[in-house]
């Protein structure tokens, strides 16, 4: 037994204790509370949470230890060999009742108007343990009269606070923002912001989720419902590849809340702003509710019936399309849909041209899959965090995968380990790192090559000639990366001194694929030195890994089985289209027109495709160019499976029917297939999953049973859900570093990625998320702002070759000089206009607007 | 506002291996400089100096009775102990007498800005209860007459 998975590097000392007369053996230093809960005894708590450091403040968990006169708080008292603990004696029960009586002495008692009423831990506990009559006749102490807003998503009533301080602790220990404080003391202690001012924070609402009472509440959800009037579905957040479990709940067809559950999923009770407040896309007015068709060439898109839309498709999309037909599926579709999509393209349209996502080059994807060992099966993030060193490179993990970041922060704070971060931009996780390497955008390759040289040089006793050659090469890499030899040596030393290393590699490797080869080389080199190396990809689309594993890729089919004749990836299809040789393109759930790095090229290419079918839930940039638009379903309207970046397969559940005439994507894909071949199938998601399991060893015995299982002791890592390894022949192509398209008169290199509040363009349809932003921004380093006389908050003109946009300037301490960042999520600032196909990171200049 | 005491702050920072640890000293300096209480601006400045969040500085200040957060005080601060020993020995009467003598309620400042009257939890002088603290001095074994004499001493 023990609360964490068994770690082979750790020595376990077991002790025997008695709990209510039952003798149990637990690991030394286990908390009495955990031991008792594991033994099956219930102990009530307010302030205890497995993820947070214990403070023992609420006194609900008091237990009796035989031989000690005073009751002890079990959440901060470790077991000792031989002690006898009693958790249900009259003394303990009366202590619990007294604690509750004290909490109620100043409690607002406004349950009838409190949003928490019906799911309040204080209510439940008083009902169960508490005094049912109060004896306090004194006037109640009040912090304030009216509730006050702390942020666009938080409304607060401190008079209900039970001083558990979970809000303050989750903000500091898990989220890392530390913007809440415990002001005052005793029952006058109020958890709030600096002078109750409006917070400028991550708006993730984790303080709301951990609050046991109605002190921190969701502002958008306020007074909308009682919890028992909600209908919910236990599902997966669709906004990044972390794969957080959450429950979305609706009342009368309108989704009004998303929440995480303690002890369920790898995220337990945490979510980020996107997950917790991004549900508004489901009921958005802008949803597509009917098929649209363009009846005349260059005409407008007009509403049509499904029959008409399908008839047009059948007329204009040749069934034996071969090379002139292609399909692109978005990495947000469910695994079953992606499987059927590639089957449709390959078996019905007989085309090898199939790809997923809108941004990455297919060959880069293949190399990345190989370099990150994805074909070898799932890698748990919790296993990665057991390593001596975690090396994060090529990812803005704080913004792209916030909950993965919470896990890294929380676990690394509690154990002795290295956290190394390499990237151009400063980010929140930096405070958890003990080594930071600030390199230029697209310079991952140079950094990795430099560290490989340094490790190799130490390995081989080289001759003077070799050393000179090595030094010259090293200098080149250092210059390209903008690093010093000390940076690289520090990294090399940390890697050399670690027995186990986890590399977390992000999407920058896909954006600038010349780094993939070095990533793979470093992995192999470290393994050759006898180190245990795990690689985990950090991805930004919820089912990106599932899409690849289902073979939505031109070079391989489901399970990474090499395709007999490789087809064209997205870049190839766009090139062919621009060349007037694409007859038809079917794009489902992807928006290349908005996201492919080179807007002019992608729009020209898409407009030259003779027949373009787009299936999506909104009228995206791509859908606007289509001949036929098919309305699909959001994640809340379908059953299916998503595979997260770790390779953890998890299921999403249907909460609502799709709006209007919209249909579930699986049904659309199947109906399309049936139009050409009546036997096309399987016919529903469950049967598709059966077929996937039969055909693919990776998914054959993946367990999906974890869903809906609450585990009180925080065993969050369900390894049975990880996909298995397979034999795959993947090649890592050599990519040359592309030169930037602009010259030195543009002093900034442009970096891009997802904003903390957004995922692609999808979340733009959530009003709450949009309201969190004061405007679209460009971010530069403090030093650059000072040098160019610009101040944060100013309007600035960002111009590159051929495109310029006015944005608000934000300034970040610790970002590499000469780096500017614009998020790729904003319709009004299409960052892909700065990019040119075949060129490296674009350069821009920034001037006062 | 901490500009005038830059050198004192630098000297203070040198005393601590971790910057954050200087928070109480800096709060004391800031309170002195502002004439007895802590302003929001001062705590903001301290947060920047110590690389902390302003709310952490605020939380530290709010914890201790000797800091007065965003509340101007008189030249002298009176804390009347109200914990068990003092309560049993009549701290309620002491407080009532002080309120009458000064013409203010607990938590208020006299109109001549001379005294601010507060309560405190145990000040650690139970053997000499009831007691109070004025500025840095303890006044023990109090009764009404003794208090009148003490107050007269503050001219």
PDB file of N, CA and C in Angstrom, chain A residues 143 713 758:
ATOM      1  N   UNK A 143     -17.665  40.530   7.190  1.00  0.00           N
ATOM      2  CA  UNK A 143     -16.548  41.145   6.460  1.00  0.00           C
ATOM      3  C   UNK A 143     -17.049  42.307   5.614  1.00  0.00           C
ATOM      4  N   UNK A 713      -8.283   8.935  -2.581  1.00  0.00           N
ATOM      5  CA  UNK A 713      -6.900   9.071  -2.137  1.00  0.00           C
ATOM      6  C   UNK A 713      -5.973   9.563  -3.246  1.00  0.00           C
ATOM      7  N   UNK A 758      -7.202  30.747 -24.831  1.00  0.00           N
ATOM      8  CA  UNK A 758      -7.786  30.297 -26.086  1.00  0.00           C
ATOM      9  C   UNK A 758      -7.124  29.054 -26.646  1.00  0.00           C
TER      10      UNK A 758
END
